[in-house]
Short mmCIF file of C-alpha atoms and ligand atoms in Angstrom, two decimals:
data_model
loop_
_atom_site.label_atom_id
_atom_site.label_comp_id
_atom_site.label_asym_id
_atom_site.label_seq_id
_atom_site.Cartn_x
_atom_site.Cartn_y
_atom_site.Cartn_z
CA MET A 32 35.72 -20.85 10.22
CA GLU A 33 33.07 -21.28 7.52
CA GLY A 34 30.08 -19.00 7.92
CA MET A 35 31.75 -16.82 10.56
CA LEU A 36 32.68 -13.14 10.39
CA THR A 37 36.00 -13.53 12.20
CA ASP A 38 38.41 -10.63 11.57
CA LEU A 39 35.68 -8.45 10.13
CA GLN A 40 35.46 -5.03 11.78
CA VAL A 41 32.02 -3.48 11.90
CA ALA A 42 30.85 -0.24 13.52
CA VAL A 43 27.21 0.09 14.57
CA LEU A 44 26.29 3.76 14.82
CA GLY A 45 23.13 4.55 16.77
CA GLY A 46 19.67 3.09 16.23
CA ASP A 47 16.93 1.48 18.27
CA ALA A 48 16.00 -1.96 19.64
CA ARG A 49 16.52 -3.48 16.20
CA GLN A 50 20.24 -2.72 16.42
CA ILE A 51 20.52 -4.89 19.53
CA GLU A 52 19.67 -7.94 17.42
CA ILE A 53 22.18 -6.86 14.79
CA ILE A 54 24.91 -6.46 17.44
CA ARG A 55 23.99 -9.82 18.96
CA LYS A 56 24.24 -11.60 15.62
CA LEU A 57 27.49 -9.89 14.60
CA THR A 58 29.18 -10.77 17.89
CA GLU A 59 27.85 -14.35 17.75
CA LEU A 60 29.55 -14.68 14.37
CA ASP A 61 32.80 -13.39 15.89
CA ALA A 62 32.99 -10.02 14.13
CA LYS A 63 34.86 -7.25 15.94
CA VAL A 64 32.11 -4.76 16.71
CA TYR A 65 32.41 -1.09 17.67
CA LEU A 66 29.37 0.66 19.11
CA ALA A 67 28.94 4.43 18.88
CA GLY A 68 25.88 6.10 20.42
CA PHE A 69 25.23 3.28 22.89
CA ASP A 70 26.61 4.75 26.12
CA GLN A 71 23.30 4.21 27.94
CA LEU A 72 22.93 0.61 26.82
CA GLU A 73 23.25 -1.50 29.97
CA GLN A 74 23.62 -4.81 28.20
CA SER A 75 27.14 -5.74 27.14
CA PHE A 76 28.20 -8.07 24.36
CA THR A 77 31.41 -10.07 24.27
CA GLY A 78 33.34 -8.83 21.25
CA ALA A 79 31.67 -5.41 21.15
CA VAL A 80 33.29 -2.24 22.48
CA LYS A 81 31.67 1.12 23.05
CA GLU A 82 33.51 4.08 21.54
CA ARG A 83 32.85 7.74 20.97
CA VAL A 84 32.08 8.17 17.29
CA GLU A 85 35.18 10.39 16.87
CA ASP A 86 37.37 7.59 18.26
CA LEU A 87 36.20 4.84 15.90
CA PRO A 88 39.03 3.24 13.90
CA PHE A 89 37.45 4.22 10.57
CA GLU A 90 40.56 3.25 8.60
CA HIS A 91 40.08 -0.41 9.64
CA LEU A 92 36.33 -0.76 9.20
CA ASP A 93 34.86 -3.26 6.76
CA ALA A 94 31.29 -2.08 7.31
CA LEU A 95 29.30 0.71 8.92
CA VAL A 96 25.77 -0.01 10.13
CA LEU A 97 23.41 2.97 10.42
CA PRO A 98 19.88 3.12 11.86
CA VAL A 99 17.08 2.00 9.53
CA ALA A 100 16.21 5.63 8.74
CA GLY A 101 19.85 6.43 7.88
CA ILE A 102 20.80 9.93 8.95
CA LYS A 103 18.85 13.15 9.43
CA ALA A 104 19.19 16.13 7.08
CA THR A 105 21.71 17.59 9.55
CA GLY A 106 23.90 14.46 9.46
CA GLU A 107 22.74 13.46 12.94
CA ILE A 108 22.44 9.76 13.59
CA GLU A 109 19.38 8.99 15.67
CA THR A 110 19.99 6.79 18.66
CA VAL A 111 17.74 5.84 21.55
CA PHE A 112 20.69 4.59 23.60
CA SER A 113 22.49 7.89 24.12
CA SER A 114 21.61 11.34 25.38
CA GLU A 115 24.41 12.89 23.34
CA PRO A 116 23.72 13.53 19.65
CA ILE A 117 26.10 11.79 17.23
CA TYR A 118 26.89 12.82 13.67
CA LEU A 119 28.19 11.16 10.53
CA THR A 120 30.60 13.35 8.58
CA ARG A 121 32.11 13.19 5.11
CA GLU A 122 35.57 12.99 6.67
CA MET A 123 34.63 9.84 8.58
CA LEU A 124 33.49 8.10 5.40
CA LYS A 125 36.61 9.16 3.53
CA LYS A 126 38.81 7.66 6.25
CA THR A 127 37.32 4.17 5.72
CA PRO A 128 39.03 1.71 3.35
CA ALA A 129 37.66 1.67 -0.22
CA HIS A 130 35.92 -1.69 0.32
CA CYS A 131 33.96 -0.48 3.39
CA SER A 132 30.18 -0.85 2.87
CA ILE A 133 27.55 1.33 4.52
CA PHE A 134 24.34 -0.41 5.57
CA THR A 135 21.07 1.47 6.13
CA GLY A 136 17.35 0.75 5.88
CA ILE A 137 16.44 3.65 3.64
CA SER A 138 18.72 6.37 2.34
CA PRO A 139 17.80 10.02 2.68
CA PRO A 140 19.35 12.30 -0.01
CA LEU A 141 22.20 13.51 2.23
CA LEU A 142 23.40 9.97 2.94
CA THR A 143 23.17 8.96 -0.73
CA GLU A 144 25.18 12.01 -1.66
CA MET A 145 27.80 11.48 1.08
CA ALA A 146 28.33 7.84 0.10
CA LYS A 147 28.63 8.82 -3.54
CA GLU A 148 31.16 11.53 -2.77
CA ALA A 149 33.27 9.14 -0.67
CA ASP A 150 32.79 6.42 -3.33
CA ARG A 151 31.60 3.87 -0.76
CA LYS A 152 29.01 1.17 -1.44
CA LEU A 153 25.64 2.01 0.17
CA ILE A 154 23.33 -0.92 0.85
CA ARG A 155 19.66 -0.08 1.45
CA LEU A 156 18.24 -3.11 3.21
CA PHE A 157 14.61 -1.97 2.82
CA ASP A 158 14.98 -1.98 -0.97
CA ARG A 159 15.49 -5.72 -0.90
CA ASN A 160 12.65 -8.05 -1.81
CA ASP A 161 13.60 -10.58 0.87
CA VAL A 162 13.53 -7.93 3.62
CA ALA A 163 10.16 -6.61 2.36
CA ILE A 164 8.67 -10.12 2.38
CA TYR A 165 10.00 -10.94 5.87
CA ASN A 166 8.82 -7.54 7.15
CA SER A 167 5.35 -8.15 5.75
CA ILE A 168 4.86 -10.74 8.52
CA PRO A 169 5.06 -8.34 11.50
CA THR A 170 3.27 -5.71 9.39
CA ALA A 171 0.30 -8.03 8.87
CA GLU A 172 0.25 -8.86 12.59
CA GLY A 173 0.31 -5.12 13.32
CA ALA A 174 -2.71 -4.65 11.05
CA VAL A 175 -4.54 -7.31 13.06
CA MET A 176 -3.65 -5.46 16.26
CA MET A 177 -5.00 -2.19 14.83
CA ALA A 178 -8.20 -3.89 13.67
CA ILE A 179 -8.81 -5.38 17.12
CA GLN A 180 -8.01 -2.13 18.94
CA HIS A 181 -10.22 0.06 16.78
CA THR A 182 -13.36 -2.02 16.27
CA ASP A 183 -16.05 -3.46 18.53
CA PHE A 184 -16.67 -6.49 16.30
CA THR A 185 -14.62 -9.59 15.53
CA ILE A 186 -12.45 -9.94 12.48
CA HIS A 187 -14.06 -13.33 12.04
CA GLY A 188 -17.17 -12.85 9.92
CA SER A 189 -16.39 -9.27 8.93
CA THR A 190 -15.83 -8.15 5.37
CA VAL A 191 -12.32 -6.83 4.84
CA ALA A 192 -10.88 -5.24 1.70
CA VAL A 193 -7.13 -5.40 1.24
CA LEU A 194 -5.97 -2.94 -1.41
CA GLY A 195 -2.80 -3.92 -3.27
CA MET A 196 -1.58 -7.47 -3.80
CA GLY A 197 2.12 -6.79 -3.30
CA ARG A 198 4.27 -8.12 -0.50
CA VAL A 199 2.39 -6.50 2.38
CA GLY A 200 -1.04 -6.89 0.76
CA MET A 201 -0.64 -10.59 0.14
CA SER A 202 0.53 -11.39 3.68
CA THR A 203 -2.16 -9.19 5.24
CA ALA A 204 -4.93 -10.69 3.12
CA ARG A 205 -3.80 -14.20 4.08
CA VAL A 206 -3.77 -13.42 7.81
CA PHE A 207 -7.27 -11.86 7.80
CA HIS A 208 -8.57 -14.71 5.64
CA ASN A 209 -7.17 -17.22 8.13
CA LEU A 210 -8.90 -15.38 10.99
CA GLY A 211 -12.24 -15.98 9.27
CA ALA A 212 -12.82 -12.64 7.57
CA LYS A 213 -14.39 -12.44 4.11
CA VAL A 214 -11.47 -10.88 2.30
CA LYS A 215 -11.84 -8.93 -0.92
CA ALA A 216 -8.61 -8.05 -2.72
CA GLY A 217 -8.43 -4.78 -4.69
CA ALA A 218 -5.90 -4.88 -7.53
CA ARG A 219 -5.40 -3.81 -11.12
CA LYS A 220 -3.40 -6.64 -12.68
CA SER A 221 -4.88 -9.88 -13.91
CA GLU A 222 -2.05 -11.85 -12.26
CA HIS A 223 -3.10 -10.36 -8.90
CA PHE A 224 -6.71 -11.40 -9.55
CA ALA A 225 -5.44 -14.90 -10.22
CA ARG A 226 -3.40 -14.94 -6.99
CA ALA A 227 -6.40 -13.71 -5.00
CA ILE A 228 -8.56 -16.51 -6.40
CA GLU A 229 -5.84 -19.05 -5.62
CA MET A 230 -5.80 -17.79 -2.01
CA GLY A 231 -9.55 -18.14 -1.65
CA LEU A 232 -10.20 -14.38 -1.72
CA THR A 233 -12.62 -12.34 -3.82
CA PRO A 234 -10.78 -10.02 -6.20
CA PHE A 235 -12.15 -6.71 -7.50
CA ALA A 236 -10.78 -3.98 -9.74
CA ILE A 237 -9.40 -1.18 -7.60
CA ASP A 238 -11.34 1.43 -9.60
CA GLN A 239 -14.50 -0.34 -8.43
CA LEU A 240 -13.78 0.53 -4.79
CA PRO A 241 -16.69 3.04 -4.61
CA GLN A 242 -19.13 0.27 -5.60
CA GLN A 243 -17.55 -2.14 -3.07
CA SER A 244 -17.44 0.33 -0.21
CA GLU A 245 -20.94 -0.23 1.21
CA SER A 246 -20.12 -3.87 1.87
CA LEU A 247 -16.90 -3.30 3.83
CA ASP A 248 -16.29 -3.33 7.58
CA ILE A 249 -12.50 -2.83 7.40
CA ILE A 250 -10.31 -1.52 4.59
CA ILE A 251 -6.57 -2.11 4.69
CA ASN A 252 -4.62 -0.13 2.15
CA THR A 253 -1.10 -0.99 0.95
CA ILE A 254 -1.10 1.09 -2.25
CA PRO A 255 1.11 4.17 -1.98
CA SER A 256 -1.13 6.48 -4.02
CA LEU A 257 -4.54 8.06 -3.44
CA VAL A 258 -6.96 5.16 -3.90
CA ILE A 259 -9.43 5.72 -1.03
CA THR A 260 -11.08 8.79 -2.51
CA PRO A 261 -14.13 10.79 -1.39
CA GLN A 262 -16.25 8.78 -3.89
CA SER A 263 -15.49 5.62 -1.87
CA ILE A 264 -15.56 7.20 1.58
CA ALA A 265 -18.99 8.74 0.92
CA ARG A 266 -20.45 5.25 0.44
CA MET A 267 -18.90 3.58 3.51
CA LYS A 268 -20.95 2.50 6.51
CA PRO A 269 -20.33 4.68 9.60
CA HIS A 270 -18.48 1.89 11.43
CA THR A 271 -16.04 1.20 8.57
CA LEU A 272 -12.42 1.33 9.72
CA ILE A 273 -9.62 2.31 7.33
CA ILE A 274 -6.13 1.09 8.23
CA ASP A 275 -3.68 2.67 5.84
CA LEU A 276 -0.30 0.93 5.76
CA ALA A 277 1.12 2.66 2.69
CA SER A 278 4.12 4.91 3.18
CA LYS A 279 3.54 8.61 3.83
CA PRO A 280 1.16 10.25 3.01
CA GLY A 281 -0.80 6.99 2.65
CA GLY A 282 -3.52 6.32 0.09
CA THR A 283 -6.51 7.80 1.89
CA ASP A 284 -8.20 11.19 1.69
CA PHE A 285 -7.89 11.58 5.47
CA ARG A 286 -9.45 15.02 5.48
CA PHE A 287 -12.61 13.77 3.82
CA ALA A 288 -12.72 10.66 6.02
CA GLN A 289 -12.60 12.84 9.11
CA LYS A 290 -15.32 15.09 7.73
CA ARG A 291 -17.52 12.05 7.16
CA GLY A 292 -16.77 10.59 10.62
CA ILE A 293 -15.01 7.54 9.15
CA LYS A 294 -12.14 6.40 11.33
CA ALA A 295 -8.96 6.29 9.21
CA ILE A 296 -5.54 5.53 10.65
CA LEU A 297 -2.16 5.86 8.97
CA ALA A 298 -0.24 3.04 10.65
CA LEU A 299 3.43 3.26 9.71
CA GLY A 300 6.51 1.41 10.94
CA LEU A 301 4.53 -1.51 12.35
CA PRO A 302 7.37 -4.09 12.38
CA GLY A 303 9.48 -1.88 14.67
CA ILE A 304 6.45 -1.27 16.90
CA VAL A 305 4.83 -4.69 17.24
CA ALA A 306 7.91 -6.87 16.93
CA PRO A 307 11.19 -4.94 17.28
CA LYS A 308 13.06 -8.12 18.11
CA THR A 309 11.84 -9.95 15.01
CA ALA A 310 12.33 -6.82 12.89
CA GLY A 311 15.92 -6.65 14.18
CA GLN A 312 16.50 -10.34 13.53
CA ILE A 313 15.25 -9.93 9.95
CA LEU A 314 17.78 -7.15 9.34
CA ALA A 315 20.54 -8.98 11.21
CA GLY A 316 20.02 -12.15 9.17
CA VAL A 317 20.16 -10.41 5.79
CA LEU A 318 23.00 -8.10 6.83
CA THR A 319 25.25 -10.88 8.06
CA GLU A 320 24.60 -12.98 4.94
CA LEU A 321 25.63 -9.99 2.82
CA LEU A 322 28.76 -9.50 4.90
CA LYS A 323 29.68 -13.16 4.43
CA ASP A 324 29.08 -13.01 0.66
CA ASN A 325 30.72 -9.67 0.15
CA ASN A 326 34.23 -10.84 0.91
CA LEU A 327 34.90 -7.43 2.34
CA GLN A 328 38.45 -7.84 3.53
P1 LIG B 424 4.71 -3.66 -3.21
O1 LIG B 424 5.10 -5.09 -3.11
O2 LIG B 424 5.34 -2.82 -4.27
O3 LIG B 424 3.11 -3.61 -3.37
C1 LIG B 424 2.43 -2.45 -3.69
C2 LIG B 424 1.18 -2.84 -4.46
O4 LIG B 424 0.48 -1.65 -4.80
C3 LIG B 424 1.48 -3.58 -5.74
O5 LIG B 424 0.70 -4.74 -5.77
C4 LIG B 424 1.05 -2.60 -6.84
O6 LIG B 424 0.41 -3.26 -7.89
C5 LIG B 424 0.01 -1.78 -6.13
N1 LIG B 424 -0.13 -0.45 -6.71
C6 LIG B 424 0.80 0.54 -6.76
N2 LIG B 424 0.27 1.64 -7.31
C7 LIG B 424 -1.02 1.34 -7.62
C8 LIG B 424 -2.09 2.05 -8.20
N3 LIG B 424 -1.94 3.33 -8.57
N4 LIG B 424 -3.27 1.43 -8.37
C9 LIG B 424 -3.42 0.14 -8.00
N5 LIG B 424 -2.45 -0.60 -7.45
C10 LIG B 424 -1.26 0.00 -7.25
O7 LIG B 424 4.97 -2.91 -1.86
P2 LIG B 424 4.87 -3.54 -0.39
O8 LIG B 424 6.19 -4.04 0.02
O9 LIG B 424 3.68 -4.44 -0.34
O10 LIG B 424 4.59 -2.23 0.45
C11 LIG B 424 3.37 -1.52 0.27
C12 LIG B 424 3.43 -0.23 1.04
O11 LIG B 424 3.46 -0.50 2.43
C13 LIG B 424 4.66 0.64 0.77
O12 LIG B 424 4.27 1.99 0.75
C14 LIG B 424 5.57 0.33 1.95
O13 LIG B 424 6.45 1.41 2.22
C15 LIG B 424 4.55 0.18 3.03
N6 LIG B 424 4.96 -0.58 4.22
C16 LIG B 424 4.38 -0.21 5.38
C17 LIG B 424 4.63 -0.89 6.54
C18 LIG B 424 3.96 -0.44 7.80
O14 LIG B 424 4.40 -0.81 8.88
N7 LIG B 424 2.91 0.32 7.71
C19 LIG B 424 5.51 -1.99 6.53
C20 LIG B 424 6.09 -2.38 5.32
C21 LIG B 424 5.79 -1.67 4.17
P3 LIG B 424 0.98 -3.21 -9.38
O15 LIG B 424 1.87 -4.40 -9.50
O16 LIG B 424 -0.29 -3.30 -10.18
O17 LIG B 424 1.72 -1.92 -9.57
#
């Protein structure tokens, strides 16, 4: 039937609550689903069978779905639904048919290398623009949660700088603006200044952050390089809160912030924390569309 995944054989190997949404969607679309690393999952899904990873029918698989972090440096596949560790091996990948695709969120070097060696297609869902834009929604909500938890004043009426006008920055700026904050957007490109103006925000050049700092109650960083430097931190008011969303190690001089008594929090992985169901549905939606388009059989 059109739009279904009938006859497709997919193995889901380990993961967290987000995988539940992926399994739900795959089974709804009539795929044949094998679950490895889910022995402690109480819920059962029609069309999904639990197997030990060694017993998976690799030679019949059209797709393998790994946790969003891929695999560890030891080859272990993290799973919250099993007490037994499970591993992905080169032999397993080599047993799959040539058209079998491997889905992951990000790909650590070992996984990239294993997929290359086995000559299997590796799809990194977090590299996709659509996934990043969808994920920016729970990320922005997570930033609101952090702001509420770590301040004793309302977002409404406070002055908030959002650094970076990319996918996360734009969504976050919009949400804080809609809550009544005075939002200043720090960027370096003229097109980002234009977008900030269009959104009713006040743009400033990111290298002017030190001059802006005295006016800010909350700073939300999305730029993955050191932009919140001692020069800026030194000029912040004591109550200023820094919420750093940028991937490790963030964009803040945390050591200097601590020395100055400025609260600075590196808040990573917010979609999986504040909205695991939505985060899972985002991945499930994109993954199943790719499986339909891929014509994997
Ligand atoms: P993005 O769309 O690439 O946006 C990044 C922005 O940073 C761009 O606007 C870019 O502007 C700007 N930028 C990069 N380097 C800069 C520099 N040296 N100076 C000034 N601006 C600079 O990325 P995204 O999807 O918004 O993600 C942003 C970060 O958040 C990433 O590190 C991502 O991993 C992380 N993230 C975190 C969470 C969480 O839960 N905490 C969730 C999702 C994503 P230009 O165009 O001028 O380069």
